[in-house]
Each structure stands twice: as C-alpha cells, then as structure tokens.
mmCIF file of N, CA and C in Angstrom:
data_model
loop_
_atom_site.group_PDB
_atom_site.id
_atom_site.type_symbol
_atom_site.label_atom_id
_atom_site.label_comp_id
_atom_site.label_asym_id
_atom_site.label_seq_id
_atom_site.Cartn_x
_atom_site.Cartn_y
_atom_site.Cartn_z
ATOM 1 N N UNK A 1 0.125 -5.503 19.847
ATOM 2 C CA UNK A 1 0.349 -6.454 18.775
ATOM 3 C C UNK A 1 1.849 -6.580 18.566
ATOM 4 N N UNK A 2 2.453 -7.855 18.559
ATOM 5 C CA UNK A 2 4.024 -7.879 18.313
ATOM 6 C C UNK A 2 4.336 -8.081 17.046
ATOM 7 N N UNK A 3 5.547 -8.129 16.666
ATOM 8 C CA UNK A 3 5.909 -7.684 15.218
ATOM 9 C C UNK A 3 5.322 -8.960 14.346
ATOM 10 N N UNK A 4 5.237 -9.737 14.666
ATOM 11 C CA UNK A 4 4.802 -11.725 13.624
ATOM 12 C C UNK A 4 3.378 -10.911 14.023
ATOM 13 N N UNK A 5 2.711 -10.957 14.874
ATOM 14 C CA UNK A 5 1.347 -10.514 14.286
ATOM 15 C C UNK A 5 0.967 -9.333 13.425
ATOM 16 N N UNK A 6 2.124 -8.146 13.593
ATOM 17 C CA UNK A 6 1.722 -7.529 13.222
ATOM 18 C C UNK A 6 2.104 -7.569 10.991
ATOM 19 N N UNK A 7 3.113 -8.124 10.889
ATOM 20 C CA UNK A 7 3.015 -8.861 9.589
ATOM 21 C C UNK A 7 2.244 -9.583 9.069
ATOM 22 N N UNK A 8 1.764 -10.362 9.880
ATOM 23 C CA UNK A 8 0.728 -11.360 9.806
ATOM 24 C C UNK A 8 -0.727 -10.950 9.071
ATOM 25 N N UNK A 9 -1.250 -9.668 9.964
ATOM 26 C CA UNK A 9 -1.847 -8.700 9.641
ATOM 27 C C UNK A 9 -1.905 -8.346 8.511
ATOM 28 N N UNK A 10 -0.913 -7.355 7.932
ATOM 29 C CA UNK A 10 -1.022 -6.624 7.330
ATOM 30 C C UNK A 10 -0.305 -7.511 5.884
ATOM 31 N N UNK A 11 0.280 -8.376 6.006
ATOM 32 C CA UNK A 11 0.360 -9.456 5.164
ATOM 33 C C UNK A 11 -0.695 -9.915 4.038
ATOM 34 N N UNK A 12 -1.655 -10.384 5.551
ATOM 35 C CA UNK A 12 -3.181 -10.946 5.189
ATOM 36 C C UNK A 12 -4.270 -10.304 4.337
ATOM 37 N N UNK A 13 -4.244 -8.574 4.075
ATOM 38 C CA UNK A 13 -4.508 -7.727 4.031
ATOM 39 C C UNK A 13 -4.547 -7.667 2.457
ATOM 40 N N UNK A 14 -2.618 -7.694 1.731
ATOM 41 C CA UNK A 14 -2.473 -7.644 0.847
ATOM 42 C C UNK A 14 -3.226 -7.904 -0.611
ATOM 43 N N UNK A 15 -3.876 -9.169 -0.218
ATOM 44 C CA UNK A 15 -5.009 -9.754 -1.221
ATOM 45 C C UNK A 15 -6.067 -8.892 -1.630
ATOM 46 N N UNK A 16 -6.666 -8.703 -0.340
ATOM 47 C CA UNK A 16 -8.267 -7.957 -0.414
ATOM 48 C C UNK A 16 -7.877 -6.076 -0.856
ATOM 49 N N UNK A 17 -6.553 -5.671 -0.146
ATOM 50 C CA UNK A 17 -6.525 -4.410 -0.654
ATOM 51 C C UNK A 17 -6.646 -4.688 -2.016
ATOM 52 N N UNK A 18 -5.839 -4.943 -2.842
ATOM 53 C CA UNK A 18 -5.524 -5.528 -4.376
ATOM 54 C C UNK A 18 -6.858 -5.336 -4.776
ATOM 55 N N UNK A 19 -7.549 -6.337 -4.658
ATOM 56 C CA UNK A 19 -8.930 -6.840 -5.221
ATOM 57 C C UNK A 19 -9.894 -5.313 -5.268
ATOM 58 N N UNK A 20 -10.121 -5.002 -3.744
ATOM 59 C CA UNK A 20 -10.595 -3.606 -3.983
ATOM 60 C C UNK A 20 -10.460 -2.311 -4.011
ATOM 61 N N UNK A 21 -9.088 -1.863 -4.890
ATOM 62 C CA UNK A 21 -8.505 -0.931 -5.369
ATOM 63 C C UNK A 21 -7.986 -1.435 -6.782
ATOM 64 N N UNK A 22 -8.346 -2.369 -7.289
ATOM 65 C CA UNK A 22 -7.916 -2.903 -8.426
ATOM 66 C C UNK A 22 -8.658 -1.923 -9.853
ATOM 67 N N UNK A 23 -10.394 -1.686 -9.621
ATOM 68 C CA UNK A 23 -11.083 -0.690 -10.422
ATOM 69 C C UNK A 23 -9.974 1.131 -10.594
ATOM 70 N N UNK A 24 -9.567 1.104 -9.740
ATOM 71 C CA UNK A 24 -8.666 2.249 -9.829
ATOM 72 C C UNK A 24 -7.279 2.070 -10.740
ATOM 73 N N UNK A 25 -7.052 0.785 -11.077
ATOM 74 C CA UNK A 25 -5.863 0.500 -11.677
ATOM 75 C C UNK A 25 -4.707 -0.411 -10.762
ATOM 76 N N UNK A 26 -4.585 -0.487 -9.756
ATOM 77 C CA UNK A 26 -3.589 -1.153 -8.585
ATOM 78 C C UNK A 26 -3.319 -2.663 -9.276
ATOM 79 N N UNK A 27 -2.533 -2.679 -9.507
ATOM 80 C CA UNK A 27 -1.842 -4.216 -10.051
ATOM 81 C C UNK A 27 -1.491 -5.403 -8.461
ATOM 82 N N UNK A 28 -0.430 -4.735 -7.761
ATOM 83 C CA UNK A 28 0.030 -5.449 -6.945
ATOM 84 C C UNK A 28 0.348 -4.509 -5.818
ATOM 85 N N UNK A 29 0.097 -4.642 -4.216
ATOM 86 C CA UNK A 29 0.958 -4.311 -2.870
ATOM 87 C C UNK A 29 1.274 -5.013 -2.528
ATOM 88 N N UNK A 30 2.033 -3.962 -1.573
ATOM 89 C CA UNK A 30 3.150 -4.767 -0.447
ATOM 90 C C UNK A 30 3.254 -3.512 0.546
ATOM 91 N N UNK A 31 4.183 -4.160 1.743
ATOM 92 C CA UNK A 31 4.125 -3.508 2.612
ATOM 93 C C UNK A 31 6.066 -3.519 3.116
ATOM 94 N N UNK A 32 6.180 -2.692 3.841
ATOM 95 C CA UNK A 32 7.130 -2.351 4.582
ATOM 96 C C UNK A 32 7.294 -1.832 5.688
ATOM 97 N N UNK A 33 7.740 -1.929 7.054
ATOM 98 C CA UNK A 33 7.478 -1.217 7.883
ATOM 99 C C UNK A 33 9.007 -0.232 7.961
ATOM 100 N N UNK A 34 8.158 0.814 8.457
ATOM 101 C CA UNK A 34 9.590 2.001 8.623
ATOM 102 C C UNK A 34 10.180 2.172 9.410
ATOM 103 N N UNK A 35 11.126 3.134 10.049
ATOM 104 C CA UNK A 35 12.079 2.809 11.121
ATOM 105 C C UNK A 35 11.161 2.653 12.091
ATOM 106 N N UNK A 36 10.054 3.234 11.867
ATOM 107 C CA UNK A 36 9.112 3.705 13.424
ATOM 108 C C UNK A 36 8.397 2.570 13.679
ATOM 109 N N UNK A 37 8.447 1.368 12.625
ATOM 110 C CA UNK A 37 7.663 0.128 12.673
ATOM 111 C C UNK A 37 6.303 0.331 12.444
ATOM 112 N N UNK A 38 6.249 1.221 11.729
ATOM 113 C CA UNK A 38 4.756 1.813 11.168
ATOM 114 C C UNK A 38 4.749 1.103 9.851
ATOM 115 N N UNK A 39 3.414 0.430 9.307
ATOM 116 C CA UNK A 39 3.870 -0.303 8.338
ATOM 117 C C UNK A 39 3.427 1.246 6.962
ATOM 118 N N UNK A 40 4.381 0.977 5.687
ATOM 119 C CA UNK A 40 3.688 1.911 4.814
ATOM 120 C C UNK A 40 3.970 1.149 3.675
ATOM 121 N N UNK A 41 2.775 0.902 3.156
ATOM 122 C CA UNK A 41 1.990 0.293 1.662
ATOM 123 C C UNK A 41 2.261 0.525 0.365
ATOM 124 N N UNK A 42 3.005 -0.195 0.083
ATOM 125 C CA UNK A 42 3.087 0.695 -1.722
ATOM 126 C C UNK A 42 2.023 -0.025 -2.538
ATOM 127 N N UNK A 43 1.532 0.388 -3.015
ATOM 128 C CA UNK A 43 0.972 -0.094 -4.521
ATOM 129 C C UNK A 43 1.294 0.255 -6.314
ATOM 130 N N UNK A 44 1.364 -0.831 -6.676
ATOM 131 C CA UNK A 44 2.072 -0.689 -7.998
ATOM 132 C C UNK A 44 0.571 -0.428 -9.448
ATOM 133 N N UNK A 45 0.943 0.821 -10.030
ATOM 134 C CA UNK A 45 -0.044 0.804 -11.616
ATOM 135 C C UNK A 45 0.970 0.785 -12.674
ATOM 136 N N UNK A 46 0.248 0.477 -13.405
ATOM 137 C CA UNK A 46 0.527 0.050 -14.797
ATOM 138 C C UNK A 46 1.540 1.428 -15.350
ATOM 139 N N UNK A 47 0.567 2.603 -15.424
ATOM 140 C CA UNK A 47 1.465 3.731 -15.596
ATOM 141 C C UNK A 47 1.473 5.177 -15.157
ATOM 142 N N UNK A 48 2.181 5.782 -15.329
ATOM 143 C CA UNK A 48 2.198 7.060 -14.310
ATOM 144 C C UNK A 48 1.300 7.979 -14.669
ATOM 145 N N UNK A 49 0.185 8.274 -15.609
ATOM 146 C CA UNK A 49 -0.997 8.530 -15.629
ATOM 147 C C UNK A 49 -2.385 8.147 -14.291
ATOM 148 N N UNK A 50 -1.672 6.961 -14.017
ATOM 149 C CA UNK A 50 -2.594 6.008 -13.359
ATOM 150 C C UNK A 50 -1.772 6.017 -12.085
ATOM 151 N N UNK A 51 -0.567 6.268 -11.444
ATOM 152 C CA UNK A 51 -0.351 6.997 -10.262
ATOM 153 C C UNK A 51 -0.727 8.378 -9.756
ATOM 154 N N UNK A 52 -0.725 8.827 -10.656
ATOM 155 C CA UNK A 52 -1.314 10.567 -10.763
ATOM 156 C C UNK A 52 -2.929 10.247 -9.950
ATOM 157 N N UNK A 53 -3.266 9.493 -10.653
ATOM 158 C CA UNK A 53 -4.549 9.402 -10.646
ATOM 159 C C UNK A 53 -4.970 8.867 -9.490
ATOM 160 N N UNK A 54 -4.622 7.484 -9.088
ATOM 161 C CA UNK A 54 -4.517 6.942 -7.601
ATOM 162 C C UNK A 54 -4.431 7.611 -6.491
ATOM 163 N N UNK A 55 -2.845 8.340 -6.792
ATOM 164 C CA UNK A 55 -2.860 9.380 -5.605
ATOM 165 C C UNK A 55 -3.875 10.405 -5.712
ATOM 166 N N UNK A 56 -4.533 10.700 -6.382
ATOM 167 C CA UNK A 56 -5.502 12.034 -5.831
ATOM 168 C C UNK A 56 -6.820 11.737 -5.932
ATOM 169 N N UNK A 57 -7.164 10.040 -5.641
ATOM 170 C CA UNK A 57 -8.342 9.667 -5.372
ATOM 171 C C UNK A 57 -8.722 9.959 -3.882
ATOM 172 N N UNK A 58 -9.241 10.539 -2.845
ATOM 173 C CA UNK A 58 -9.182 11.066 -1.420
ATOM 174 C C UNK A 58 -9.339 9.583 -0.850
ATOM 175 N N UNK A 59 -10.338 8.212 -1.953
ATOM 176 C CA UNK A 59 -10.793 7.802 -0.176
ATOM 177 C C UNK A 59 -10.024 6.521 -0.631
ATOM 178 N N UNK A 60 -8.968 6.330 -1.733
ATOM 179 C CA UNK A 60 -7.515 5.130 -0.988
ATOM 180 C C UNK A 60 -6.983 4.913 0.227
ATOM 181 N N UNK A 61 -6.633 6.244 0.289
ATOM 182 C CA UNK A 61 -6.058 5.946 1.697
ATOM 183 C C UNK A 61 -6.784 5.305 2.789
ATOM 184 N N UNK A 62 -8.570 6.051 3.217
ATOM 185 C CA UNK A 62 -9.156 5.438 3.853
ATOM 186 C C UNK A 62 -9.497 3.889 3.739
ATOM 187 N N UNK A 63 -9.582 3.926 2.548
ATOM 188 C CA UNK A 63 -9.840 2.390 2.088
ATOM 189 C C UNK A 63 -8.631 1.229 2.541
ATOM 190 N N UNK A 64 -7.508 1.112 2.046
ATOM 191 C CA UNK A 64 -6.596 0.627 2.728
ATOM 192 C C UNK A 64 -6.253 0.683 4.301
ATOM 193 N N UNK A 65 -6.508 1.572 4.545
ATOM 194 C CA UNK A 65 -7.259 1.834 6.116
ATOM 195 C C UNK A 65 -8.099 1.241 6.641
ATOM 196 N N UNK A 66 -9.418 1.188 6.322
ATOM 197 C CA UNK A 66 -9.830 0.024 6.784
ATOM 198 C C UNK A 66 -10.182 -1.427 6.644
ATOM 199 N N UNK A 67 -9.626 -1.676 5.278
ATOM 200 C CA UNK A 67 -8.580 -3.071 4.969
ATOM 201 C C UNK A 67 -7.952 -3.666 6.284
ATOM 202 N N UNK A 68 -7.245 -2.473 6.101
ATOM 203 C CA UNK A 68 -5.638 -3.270 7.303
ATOM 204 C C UNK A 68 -6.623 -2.937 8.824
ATOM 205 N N UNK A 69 -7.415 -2.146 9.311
ATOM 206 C CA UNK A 69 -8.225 -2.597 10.424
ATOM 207 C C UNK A 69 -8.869 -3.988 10.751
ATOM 208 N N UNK A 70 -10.065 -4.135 9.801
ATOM 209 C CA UNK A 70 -10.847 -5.020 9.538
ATOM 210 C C UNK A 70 -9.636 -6.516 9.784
ATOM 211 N N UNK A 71 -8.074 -6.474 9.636
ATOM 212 C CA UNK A 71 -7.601 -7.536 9.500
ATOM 213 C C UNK A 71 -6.363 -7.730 10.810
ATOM 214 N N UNK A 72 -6.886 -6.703 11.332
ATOM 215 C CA UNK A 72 -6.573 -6.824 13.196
ATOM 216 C C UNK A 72 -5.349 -5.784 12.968
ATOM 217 N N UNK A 73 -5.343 -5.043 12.396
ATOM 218 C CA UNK A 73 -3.876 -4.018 12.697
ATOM 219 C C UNK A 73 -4.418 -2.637 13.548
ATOM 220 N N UNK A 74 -3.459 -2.853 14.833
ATOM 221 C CA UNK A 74 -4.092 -1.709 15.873
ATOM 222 C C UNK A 74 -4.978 -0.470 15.734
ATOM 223 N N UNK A 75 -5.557 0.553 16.057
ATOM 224 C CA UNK A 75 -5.758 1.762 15.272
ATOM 225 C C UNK A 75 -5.011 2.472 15.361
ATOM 226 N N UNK A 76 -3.662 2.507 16.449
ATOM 227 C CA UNK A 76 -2.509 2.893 16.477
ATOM 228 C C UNK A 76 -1.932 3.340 14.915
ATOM 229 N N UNK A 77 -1.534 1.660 14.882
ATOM 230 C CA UNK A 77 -0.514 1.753 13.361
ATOM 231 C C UNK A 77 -1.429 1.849 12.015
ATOM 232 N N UNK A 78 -2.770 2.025 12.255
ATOM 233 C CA UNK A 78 -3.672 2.103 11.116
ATOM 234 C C UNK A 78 -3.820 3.648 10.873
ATOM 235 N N UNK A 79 -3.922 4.345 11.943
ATOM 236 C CA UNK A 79 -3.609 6.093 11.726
ATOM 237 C C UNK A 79 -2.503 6.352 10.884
ATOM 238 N N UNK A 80 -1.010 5.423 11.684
ATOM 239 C CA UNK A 80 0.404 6.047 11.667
ATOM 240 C C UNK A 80 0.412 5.553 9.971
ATOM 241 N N UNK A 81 -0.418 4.765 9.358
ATOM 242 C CA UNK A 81 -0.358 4.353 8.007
ATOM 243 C C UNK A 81 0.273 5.207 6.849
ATOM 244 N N UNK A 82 1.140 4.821 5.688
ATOM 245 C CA UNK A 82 1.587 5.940 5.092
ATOM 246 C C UNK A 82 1.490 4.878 3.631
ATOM 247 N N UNK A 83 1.056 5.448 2.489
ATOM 248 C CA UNK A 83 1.033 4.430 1.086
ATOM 249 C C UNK A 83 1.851 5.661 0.101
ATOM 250 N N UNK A 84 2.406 4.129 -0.539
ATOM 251 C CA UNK A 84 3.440 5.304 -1.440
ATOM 252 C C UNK A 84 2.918 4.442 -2.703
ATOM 253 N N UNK A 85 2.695 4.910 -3.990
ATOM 254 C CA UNK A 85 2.357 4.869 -4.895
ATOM 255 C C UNK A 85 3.790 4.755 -6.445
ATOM 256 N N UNK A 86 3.896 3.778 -7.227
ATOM 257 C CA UNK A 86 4.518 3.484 -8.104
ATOM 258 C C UNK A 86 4.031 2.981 -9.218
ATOM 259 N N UNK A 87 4.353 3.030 -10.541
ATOM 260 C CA UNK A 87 4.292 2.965 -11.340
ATOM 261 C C UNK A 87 5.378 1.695 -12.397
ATOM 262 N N UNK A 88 4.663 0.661 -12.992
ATOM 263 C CA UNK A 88 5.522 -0.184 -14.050
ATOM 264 C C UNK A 88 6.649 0.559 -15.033
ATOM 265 N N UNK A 89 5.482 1.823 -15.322
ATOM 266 C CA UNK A 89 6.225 2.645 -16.215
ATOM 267 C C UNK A 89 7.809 3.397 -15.693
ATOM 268 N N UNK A 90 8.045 3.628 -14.646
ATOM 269 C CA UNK A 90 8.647 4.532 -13.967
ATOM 270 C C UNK A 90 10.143 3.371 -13.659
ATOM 271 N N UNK A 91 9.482 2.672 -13.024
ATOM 272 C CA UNK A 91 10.084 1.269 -12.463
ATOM 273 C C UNK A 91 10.943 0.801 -13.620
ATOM 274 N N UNK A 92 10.317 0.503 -15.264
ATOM 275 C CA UNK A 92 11.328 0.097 -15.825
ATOM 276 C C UNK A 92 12.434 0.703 -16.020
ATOM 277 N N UNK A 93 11.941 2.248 -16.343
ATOM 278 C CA UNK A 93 12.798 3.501 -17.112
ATOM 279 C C UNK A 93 14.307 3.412 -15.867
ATOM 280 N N UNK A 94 14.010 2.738 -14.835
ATOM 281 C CA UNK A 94 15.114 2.745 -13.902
ATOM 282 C C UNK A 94 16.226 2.147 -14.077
ATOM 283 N N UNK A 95 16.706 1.338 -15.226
ATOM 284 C CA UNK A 95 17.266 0.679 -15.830
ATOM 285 C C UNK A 95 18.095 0.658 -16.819
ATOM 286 N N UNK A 96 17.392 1.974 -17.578
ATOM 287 C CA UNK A 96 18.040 2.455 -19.468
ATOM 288 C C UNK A 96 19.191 3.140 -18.777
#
C-alpha cells in the first residue's frame, strides 16, 4: 500500500472509529504517521477521568484495529498500530 492509499485508508476510518468508540466517551480522532510510517491514532475525551478510563478499556485498541483493517490498511501497519489518548481537559490547561 503506498503512502495516498495508505492515508486514504486510515483517513476513511476516522468517522466510523468515532461513532464506535463514542459510548466510551471519544469526541474526535485523527491520525499521524510516525517516523516508521506506522500510522498512530489519537483520540480526544472530554476529560481526564475519561482518558484514564479509555485507556484501560482492553478491547479499544482491538477495536480501532479492526476499523482501520476492515478499511484496507495492511495487517502489517494494523499490528504496528499505536493510539495515544488525550483529553479537552488537559489540552486547555496547556495554555494558563
């Protein structure tokens, strides 16, 4: 898969992760790929109660996992997958 598909992908993705990780609290993702061109996922909650919480749900990760499969991203870069988790709350305080 070359890099426009592979955005393309995991682009496409963005919506439906949202939608079904949204019951957990998830406002908004996005993606980034890292030096290794591995893409890794952030998702944004409301507040850091609710990152706490996200992160130590076990099957996010899988879930976004097979999101970004289901939407043609190799199983390569769907293993090499990495989600980083943020918070509104955290995000503003970056500012004062």
């Amino acid at each position: 898969m070359g890099e426009e598909q592979l955005r393309q992908a995991v682009d496409a993705a963005m919506l439906p992760l949202v939608a079904s990780l949204a019951p957990a609290g998830v406002l908004e993702a996005h993606w980034l790929p890292d030096r290794g061109g591995s893409p890794v996922v952030w998702v944004r909650v409301a507040t850091e109660a609710g990152r706490v919480a996200v992160e130590s749900y076990p099957w996010v990760l899988p879930q976004v996992q097979v999101i970004l499969a289901r939407l043609g991203l190799s199983p390569e870069k769907v293993l090499a997958l990495r989600m980083e988790v943020t918070s509104v709350e955290v995000e503003d305080r970056l500012f004062e």
